[in-house]
Coordinates of C-alpha atoms in Angstrom, one line a residue:
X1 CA 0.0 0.0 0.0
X2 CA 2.8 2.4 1.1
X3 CA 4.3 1.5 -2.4
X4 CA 1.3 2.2 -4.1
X5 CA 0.6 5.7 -2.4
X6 CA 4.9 6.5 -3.6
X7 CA 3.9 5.7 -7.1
X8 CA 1.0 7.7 -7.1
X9 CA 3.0 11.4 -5.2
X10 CA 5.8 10.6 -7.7
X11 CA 3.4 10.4 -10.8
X12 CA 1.7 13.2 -9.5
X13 CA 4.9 15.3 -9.3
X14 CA 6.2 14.3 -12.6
X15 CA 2.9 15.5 -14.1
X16 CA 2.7 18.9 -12.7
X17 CA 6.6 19.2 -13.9
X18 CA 5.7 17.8 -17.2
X19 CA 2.5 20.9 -17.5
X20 CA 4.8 23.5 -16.4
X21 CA 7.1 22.5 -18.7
X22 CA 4.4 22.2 -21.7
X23 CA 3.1 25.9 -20.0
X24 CA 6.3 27.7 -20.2
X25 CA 6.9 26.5 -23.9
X26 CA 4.0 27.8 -24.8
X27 CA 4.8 31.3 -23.2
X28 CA 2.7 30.9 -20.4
X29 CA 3.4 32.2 -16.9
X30 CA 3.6 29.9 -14.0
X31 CA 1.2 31.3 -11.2
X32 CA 2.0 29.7 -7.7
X33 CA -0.4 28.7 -5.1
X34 CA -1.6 31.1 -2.8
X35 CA -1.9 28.5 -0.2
X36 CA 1.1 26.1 -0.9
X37 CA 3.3 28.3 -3.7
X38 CA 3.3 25.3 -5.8
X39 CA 3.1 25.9 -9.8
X40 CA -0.6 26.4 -10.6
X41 CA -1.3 24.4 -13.9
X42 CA -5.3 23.9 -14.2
X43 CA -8.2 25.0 -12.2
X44 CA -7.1 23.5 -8.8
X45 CA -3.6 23.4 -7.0
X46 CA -2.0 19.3 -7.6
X47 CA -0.3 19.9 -4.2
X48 CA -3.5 20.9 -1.7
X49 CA -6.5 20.9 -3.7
X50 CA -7.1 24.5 -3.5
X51 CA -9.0 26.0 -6.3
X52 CA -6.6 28.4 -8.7
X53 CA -9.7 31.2 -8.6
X54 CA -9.1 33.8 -6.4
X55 CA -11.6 35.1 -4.3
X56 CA -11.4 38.8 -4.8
X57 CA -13.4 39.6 -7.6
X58 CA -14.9 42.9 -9.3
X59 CA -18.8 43.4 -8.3
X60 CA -19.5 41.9 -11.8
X61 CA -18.3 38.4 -11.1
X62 CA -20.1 38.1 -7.3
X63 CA -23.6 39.7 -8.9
X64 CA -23.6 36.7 -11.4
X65 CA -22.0 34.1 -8.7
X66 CA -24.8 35.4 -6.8
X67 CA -28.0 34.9 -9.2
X68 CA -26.2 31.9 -10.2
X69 CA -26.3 30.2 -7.0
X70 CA -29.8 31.6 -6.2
X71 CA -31.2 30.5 -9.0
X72 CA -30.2 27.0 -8.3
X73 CA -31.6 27.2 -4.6
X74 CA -34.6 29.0 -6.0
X75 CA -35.3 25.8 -8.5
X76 CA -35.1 23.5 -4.9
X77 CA -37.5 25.4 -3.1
X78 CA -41.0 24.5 -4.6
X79 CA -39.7 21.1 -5.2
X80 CA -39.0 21.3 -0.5
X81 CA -42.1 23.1 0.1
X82 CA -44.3 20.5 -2.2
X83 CA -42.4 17.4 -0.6
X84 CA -42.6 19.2 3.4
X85 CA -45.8 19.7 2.8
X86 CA -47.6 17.3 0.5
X87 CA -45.6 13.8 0.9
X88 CA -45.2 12.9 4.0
X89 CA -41.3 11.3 5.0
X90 CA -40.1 12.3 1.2
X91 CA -37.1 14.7 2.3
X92 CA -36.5 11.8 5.2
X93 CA -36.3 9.6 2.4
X94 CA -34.3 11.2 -0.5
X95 CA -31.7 12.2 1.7
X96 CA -31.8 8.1 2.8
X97 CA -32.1 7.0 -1.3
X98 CA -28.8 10.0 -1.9
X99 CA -31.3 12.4 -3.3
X100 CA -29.6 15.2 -1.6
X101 CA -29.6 17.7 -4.3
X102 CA -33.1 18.1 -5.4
X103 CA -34.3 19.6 -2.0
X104 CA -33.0 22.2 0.4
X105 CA -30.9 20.5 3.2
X106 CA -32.6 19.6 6.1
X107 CA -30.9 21.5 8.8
X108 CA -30.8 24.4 6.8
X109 CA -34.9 24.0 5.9
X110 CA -34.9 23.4 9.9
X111 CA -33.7 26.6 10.5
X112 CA -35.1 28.4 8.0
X113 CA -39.2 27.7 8.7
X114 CA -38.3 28.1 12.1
X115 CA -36.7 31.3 11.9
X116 CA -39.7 32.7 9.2
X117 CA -42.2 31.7 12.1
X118 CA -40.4 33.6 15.2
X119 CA -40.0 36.4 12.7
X120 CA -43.5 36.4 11.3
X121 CA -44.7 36.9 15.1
X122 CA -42.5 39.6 15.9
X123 CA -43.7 41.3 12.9
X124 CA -46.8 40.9 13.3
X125 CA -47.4 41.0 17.6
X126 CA -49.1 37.7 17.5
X127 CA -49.0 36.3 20.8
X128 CA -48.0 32.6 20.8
X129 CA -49.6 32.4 24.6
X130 CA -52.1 34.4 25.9
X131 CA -53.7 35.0 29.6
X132 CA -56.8 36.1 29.3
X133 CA -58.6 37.9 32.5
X134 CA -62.3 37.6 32.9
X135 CA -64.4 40.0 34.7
X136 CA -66.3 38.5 37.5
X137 CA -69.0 41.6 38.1
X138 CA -70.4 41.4 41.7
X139 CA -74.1 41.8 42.3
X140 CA -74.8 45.0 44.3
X141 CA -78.2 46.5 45.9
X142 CA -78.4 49.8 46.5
X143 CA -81.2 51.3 49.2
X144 CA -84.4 51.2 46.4
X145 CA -83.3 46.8 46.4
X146 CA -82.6 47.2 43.1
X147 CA -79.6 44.6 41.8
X148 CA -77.0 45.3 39.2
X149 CA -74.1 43.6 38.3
X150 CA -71.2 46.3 38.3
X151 CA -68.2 45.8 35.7
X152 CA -65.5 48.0 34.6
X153 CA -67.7 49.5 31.7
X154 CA -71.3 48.9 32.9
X155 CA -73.6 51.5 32.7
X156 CA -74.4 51.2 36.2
X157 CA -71.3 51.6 37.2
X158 CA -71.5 55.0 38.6
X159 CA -74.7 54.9 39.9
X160 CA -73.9 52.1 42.2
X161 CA -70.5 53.8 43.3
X162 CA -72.5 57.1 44.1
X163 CA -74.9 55.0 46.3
X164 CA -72.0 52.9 47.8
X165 CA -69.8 56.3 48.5
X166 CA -66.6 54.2 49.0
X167 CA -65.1 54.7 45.4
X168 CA -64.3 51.1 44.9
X169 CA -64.8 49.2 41.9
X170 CA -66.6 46.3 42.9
X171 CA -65.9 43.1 40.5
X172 CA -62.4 40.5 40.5
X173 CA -60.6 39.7 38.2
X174 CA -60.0 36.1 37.1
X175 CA -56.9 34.5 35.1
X176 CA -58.2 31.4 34.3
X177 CA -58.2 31.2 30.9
X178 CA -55.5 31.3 27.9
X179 CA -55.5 31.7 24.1
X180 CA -53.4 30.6 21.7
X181 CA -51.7 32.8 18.8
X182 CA -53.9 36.4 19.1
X183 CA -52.6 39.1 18.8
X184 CA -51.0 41.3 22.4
X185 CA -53.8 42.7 24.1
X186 CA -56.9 42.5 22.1
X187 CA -58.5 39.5 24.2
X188 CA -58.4 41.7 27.4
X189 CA -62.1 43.3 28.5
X190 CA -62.0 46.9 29.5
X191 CA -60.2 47.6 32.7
X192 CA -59.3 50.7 34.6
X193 CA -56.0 51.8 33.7
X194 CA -53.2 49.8 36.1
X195 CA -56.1 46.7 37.7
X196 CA -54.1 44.0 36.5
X197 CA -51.0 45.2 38.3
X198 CA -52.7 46.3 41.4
X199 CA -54.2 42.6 41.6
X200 CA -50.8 41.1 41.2
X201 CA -49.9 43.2 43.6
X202 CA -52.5 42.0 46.3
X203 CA -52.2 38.7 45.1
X204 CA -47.6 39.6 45.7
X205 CA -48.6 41.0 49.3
X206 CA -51.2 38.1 50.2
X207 CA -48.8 35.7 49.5
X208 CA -46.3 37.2 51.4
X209 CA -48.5 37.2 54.5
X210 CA -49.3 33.4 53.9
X211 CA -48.7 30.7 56.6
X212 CA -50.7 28.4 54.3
X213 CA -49.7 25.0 53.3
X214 CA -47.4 24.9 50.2
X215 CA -50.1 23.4 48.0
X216 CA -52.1 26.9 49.0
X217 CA -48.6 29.0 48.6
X218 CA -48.1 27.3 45.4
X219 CA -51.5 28.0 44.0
X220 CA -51.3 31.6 45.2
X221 CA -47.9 31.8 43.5
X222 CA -49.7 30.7 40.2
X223 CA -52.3 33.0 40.7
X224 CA -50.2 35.8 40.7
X225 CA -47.8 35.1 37.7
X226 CA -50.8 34.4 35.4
X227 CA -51.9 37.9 36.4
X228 CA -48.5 39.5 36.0
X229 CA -48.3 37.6 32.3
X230 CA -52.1 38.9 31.4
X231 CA -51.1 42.1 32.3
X232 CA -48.0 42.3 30.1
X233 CA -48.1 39.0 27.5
X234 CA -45.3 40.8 25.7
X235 CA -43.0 39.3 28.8
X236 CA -44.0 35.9 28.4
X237 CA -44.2 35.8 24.6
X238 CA -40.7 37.3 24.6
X239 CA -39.1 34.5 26.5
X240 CA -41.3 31.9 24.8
X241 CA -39.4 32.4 21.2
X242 CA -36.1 32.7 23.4
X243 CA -36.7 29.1 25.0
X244 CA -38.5 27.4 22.4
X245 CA -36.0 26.6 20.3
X246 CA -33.6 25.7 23.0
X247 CA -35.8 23.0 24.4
X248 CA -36.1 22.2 20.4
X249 CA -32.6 21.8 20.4
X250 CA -32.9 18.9 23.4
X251 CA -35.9 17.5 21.8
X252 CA -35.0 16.8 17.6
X253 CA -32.2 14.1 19.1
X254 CA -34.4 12.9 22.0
X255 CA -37.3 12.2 18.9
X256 CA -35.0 10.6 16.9
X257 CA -33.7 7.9 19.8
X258 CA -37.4 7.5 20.3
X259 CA -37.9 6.1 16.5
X260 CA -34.8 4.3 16.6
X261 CA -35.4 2.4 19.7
X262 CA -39.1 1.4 18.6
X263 CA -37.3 0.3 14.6
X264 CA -34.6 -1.3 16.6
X265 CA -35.3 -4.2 14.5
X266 CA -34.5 -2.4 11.4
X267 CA -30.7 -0.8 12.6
X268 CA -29.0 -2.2 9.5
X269 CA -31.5 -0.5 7.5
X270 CA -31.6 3.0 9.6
X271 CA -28.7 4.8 11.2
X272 CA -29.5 7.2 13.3
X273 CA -28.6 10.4 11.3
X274 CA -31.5 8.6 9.2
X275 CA -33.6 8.7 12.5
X276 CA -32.4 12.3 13.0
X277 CA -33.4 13.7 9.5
X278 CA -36.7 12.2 10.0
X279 CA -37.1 14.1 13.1
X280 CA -35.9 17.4 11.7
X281 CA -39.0 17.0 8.6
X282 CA -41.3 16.3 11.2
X283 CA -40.3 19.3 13.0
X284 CA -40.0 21.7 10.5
X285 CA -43.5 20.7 8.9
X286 CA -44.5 21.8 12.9
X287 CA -43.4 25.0 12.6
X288 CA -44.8 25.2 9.0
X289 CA -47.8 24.1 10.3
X290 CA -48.1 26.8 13.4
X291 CA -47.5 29.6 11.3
X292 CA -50.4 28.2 9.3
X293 CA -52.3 28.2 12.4
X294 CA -51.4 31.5 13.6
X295 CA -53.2 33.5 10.4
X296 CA -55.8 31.0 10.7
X297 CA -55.9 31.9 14.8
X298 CA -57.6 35.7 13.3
X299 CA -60.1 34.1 12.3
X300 CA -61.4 31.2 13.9
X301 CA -60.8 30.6 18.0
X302 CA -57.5 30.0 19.1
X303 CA -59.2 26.4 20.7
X304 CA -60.4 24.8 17.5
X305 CA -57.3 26.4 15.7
X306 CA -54.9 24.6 18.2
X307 CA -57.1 21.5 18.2
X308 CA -57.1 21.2 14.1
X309 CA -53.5 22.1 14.3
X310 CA -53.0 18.5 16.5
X311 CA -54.8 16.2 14.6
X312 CA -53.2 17.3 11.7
X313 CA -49.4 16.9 12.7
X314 CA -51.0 13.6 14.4
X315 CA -52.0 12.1 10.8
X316 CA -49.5 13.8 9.3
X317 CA -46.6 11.8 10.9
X318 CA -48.7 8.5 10.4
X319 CA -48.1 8.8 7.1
X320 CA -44.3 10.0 7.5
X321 CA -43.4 7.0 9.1
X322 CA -45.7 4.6 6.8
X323 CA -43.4 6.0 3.8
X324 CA -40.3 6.5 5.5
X325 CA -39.9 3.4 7.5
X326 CA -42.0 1.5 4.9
X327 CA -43.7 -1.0 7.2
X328 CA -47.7 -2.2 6.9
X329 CA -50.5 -0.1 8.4
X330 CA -50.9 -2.2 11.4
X331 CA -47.0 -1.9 13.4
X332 CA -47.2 2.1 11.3
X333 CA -50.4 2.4 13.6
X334 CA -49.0 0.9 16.6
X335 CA -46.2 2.1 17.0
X336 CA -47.9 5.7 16.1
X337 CA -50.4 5.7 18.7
X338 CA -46.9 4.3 21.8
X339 CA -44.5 7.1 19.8
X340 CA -47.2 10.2 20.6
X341 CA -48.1 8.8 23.6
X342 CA -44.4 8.4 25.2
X343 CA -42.9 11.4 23.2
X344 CA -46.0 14.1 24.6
X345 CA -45.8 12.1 28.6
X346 CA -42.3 12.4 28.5
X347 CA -41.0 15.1 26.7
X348 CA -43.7 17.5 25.0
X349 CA -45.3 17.9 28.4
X350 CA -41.9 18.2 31.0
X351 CA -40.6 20.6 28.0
X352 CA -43.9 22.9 28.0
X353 CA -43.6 23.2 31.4
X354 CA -40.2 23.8 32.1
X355 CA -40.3 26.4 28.9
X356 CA -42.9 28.1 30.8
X357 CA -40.8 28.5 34.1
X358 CA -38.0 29.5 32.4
X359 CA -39.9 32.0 30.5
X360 CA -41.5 33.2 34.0
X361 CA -38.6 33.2 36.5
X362 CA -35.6 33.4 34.0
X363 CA -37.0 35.8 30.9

């Protein structure tokens, strides 16, 4: 072998001496290497492989290098988009079969869905979690018995106040409820200018005073940061795209051991950077699929959005794994229904959580 590999370098070397020979008779210049300073005789350096173009060129040349190279991304990207979202597992599978060149790499596809979505809700103040407060009007009689159900905007509202004389508003304010992609703000009902922060800080100063239990302390606690969060959902929102797509970053490997341990059978056939580029379709069709849902969120309810939003990345992996993986509809199915399950207990669920801590206590 050693033999072999001396033959080769001393071919090699006798052929670059034999071109510059041939170039210099012909009244050509010998250009050296700009990397090695050996005699450049075609388009790339014998000695280190190093192309002989140099990388400072007029505007001219990088204009047309760069339509040239767009174009040919450009001529990828309906063929990607068509395949993400039309056949289910292709990308998976092309970059499997070697088909690596009619679609847009997966990492960088990843990325760039991902980054589009973020983006899109910046631009646009769509909120991907709301808190939504909810009036709770308390029923007052005044001295004729009559009733009325006083609210921040009633119209009774000051009547009631005159015949109470204590200038207090009297209705709560409840945080029960959350929306999903509306935009900042426009879910809250009308409340005097600072309410939300002067319940949180009640809700701060009752806690403080607590000798509870922690199960009370702990619900207290919650109470509290859902108000702060309805009051500004700028704050949360603003962490949530900072900690998404670090918990994403945890979760595209931890998806992909998931599918290899349940096709363990099947290792010959699938490494696991087969595994992983599976995960990363899936996952970027998810982010596709949200910033569907988010125009779709203005206008339908956030609810039945979210809900149409689940069974459709639910069927849509189905079919992923029935093309990529290439098995019959009854282990596709079964393994479908034990891969959700285990992947949402285990890791969706923990990951929502812990995203929303971190987004609380750590911005």
């Amino acid at each position: 072998m050693e033999e072999l590999e001396a033959a080769l370098e001393t071919g090699g070397a006798a052929a670059v001496e034999l071109a510059v020979s041939a170039l210099l008779e012909g009244g050509g210049k010998v250009i050296p290497c700009p990397n090695c300073a050996a005699p450049l005789t075609g388009r790339y350096c014998a000695q280190c492989g190093q192309p002989s173009e140099t990388h400072r060129r007029s505007v001219v040349h990088l204009v047309h290098d760069l339509v040239k190279d767009l174009a040919s991304f450009d001529s990828r990207i309906p063929r990607t988009a068509r395949a993400l979202l039309f056949e289910p597992g292709e990308l998976a599978l092309a970059f499997r079969q070697g088909r690596t060149q009619r679609y847009v790499p997966p990492v960088r596809l990843y990325l760039f869905v991902s980054l589009i979505f973020f983006l899109t809700l910046a631009a646009t103040r769509i909120a991907i979690l709301q808190f939504v407060p909810i009036v709770i009007p308390e029923k007052i009689v005044v001295e004729n018995g009559q009733t009325y159900a006083v609210t921040p905007d009633g119209k009774d509202k000051f009547r009631v106040l005159a015949a109470l004389n204590d200038g207090r508003p009297h209705f709560a304010i409840s945080v029960n409820n959350a929306e999903f992609f509306a935009r900042e703000g426009t879910l809250h009902p009308k409340l005097p200018p600072g309410a939300l922060e002067d319940m949180a800080r009640r809700l701060k100063a009752a806690e403080i005073k607590s000798d509870s239990s922690i199960a009370a302390r702990i619900l207290k606690t919650t109470r509290r940061t859902t108000t702060e969060l309805a009051a500004n959902p700028a704050t949360l929102n603003g962490a949530l795209t900072s900690w998404i797509p670090r918990a994403l970053f945890l979760l595209l490997p931890l998806f992909a051991l998931l599918m290899a341990a349940f096709y363990w059978r099947q290792r010959q056939q699938f490494y696991f950077v087969d595994h992983l580029v599976f995960s990363l379709g899936f996952h970027t069709f998810g982010f596709a699929l949200l910033l569907a849902a988010a125009g779709l969120a203005q206008l339908l309810a956030g609810a039945i959005v979210a809900w149409m939003a689940v069974v459709l990345l639910s069927f849509y992996l189905l079919l992923a794994m029935r093309r990529f993986y290439a098995q019959n509809w009854f282990w596709t199915g079964a393994k479908f229904v034990a891969v959700s399950a285990l992947y949402f207990v285990f890791f969706i669920f923990p990951a929502v959580i812990g995203i929303l801590i971190a987004s609380v206590f750590y911005g």
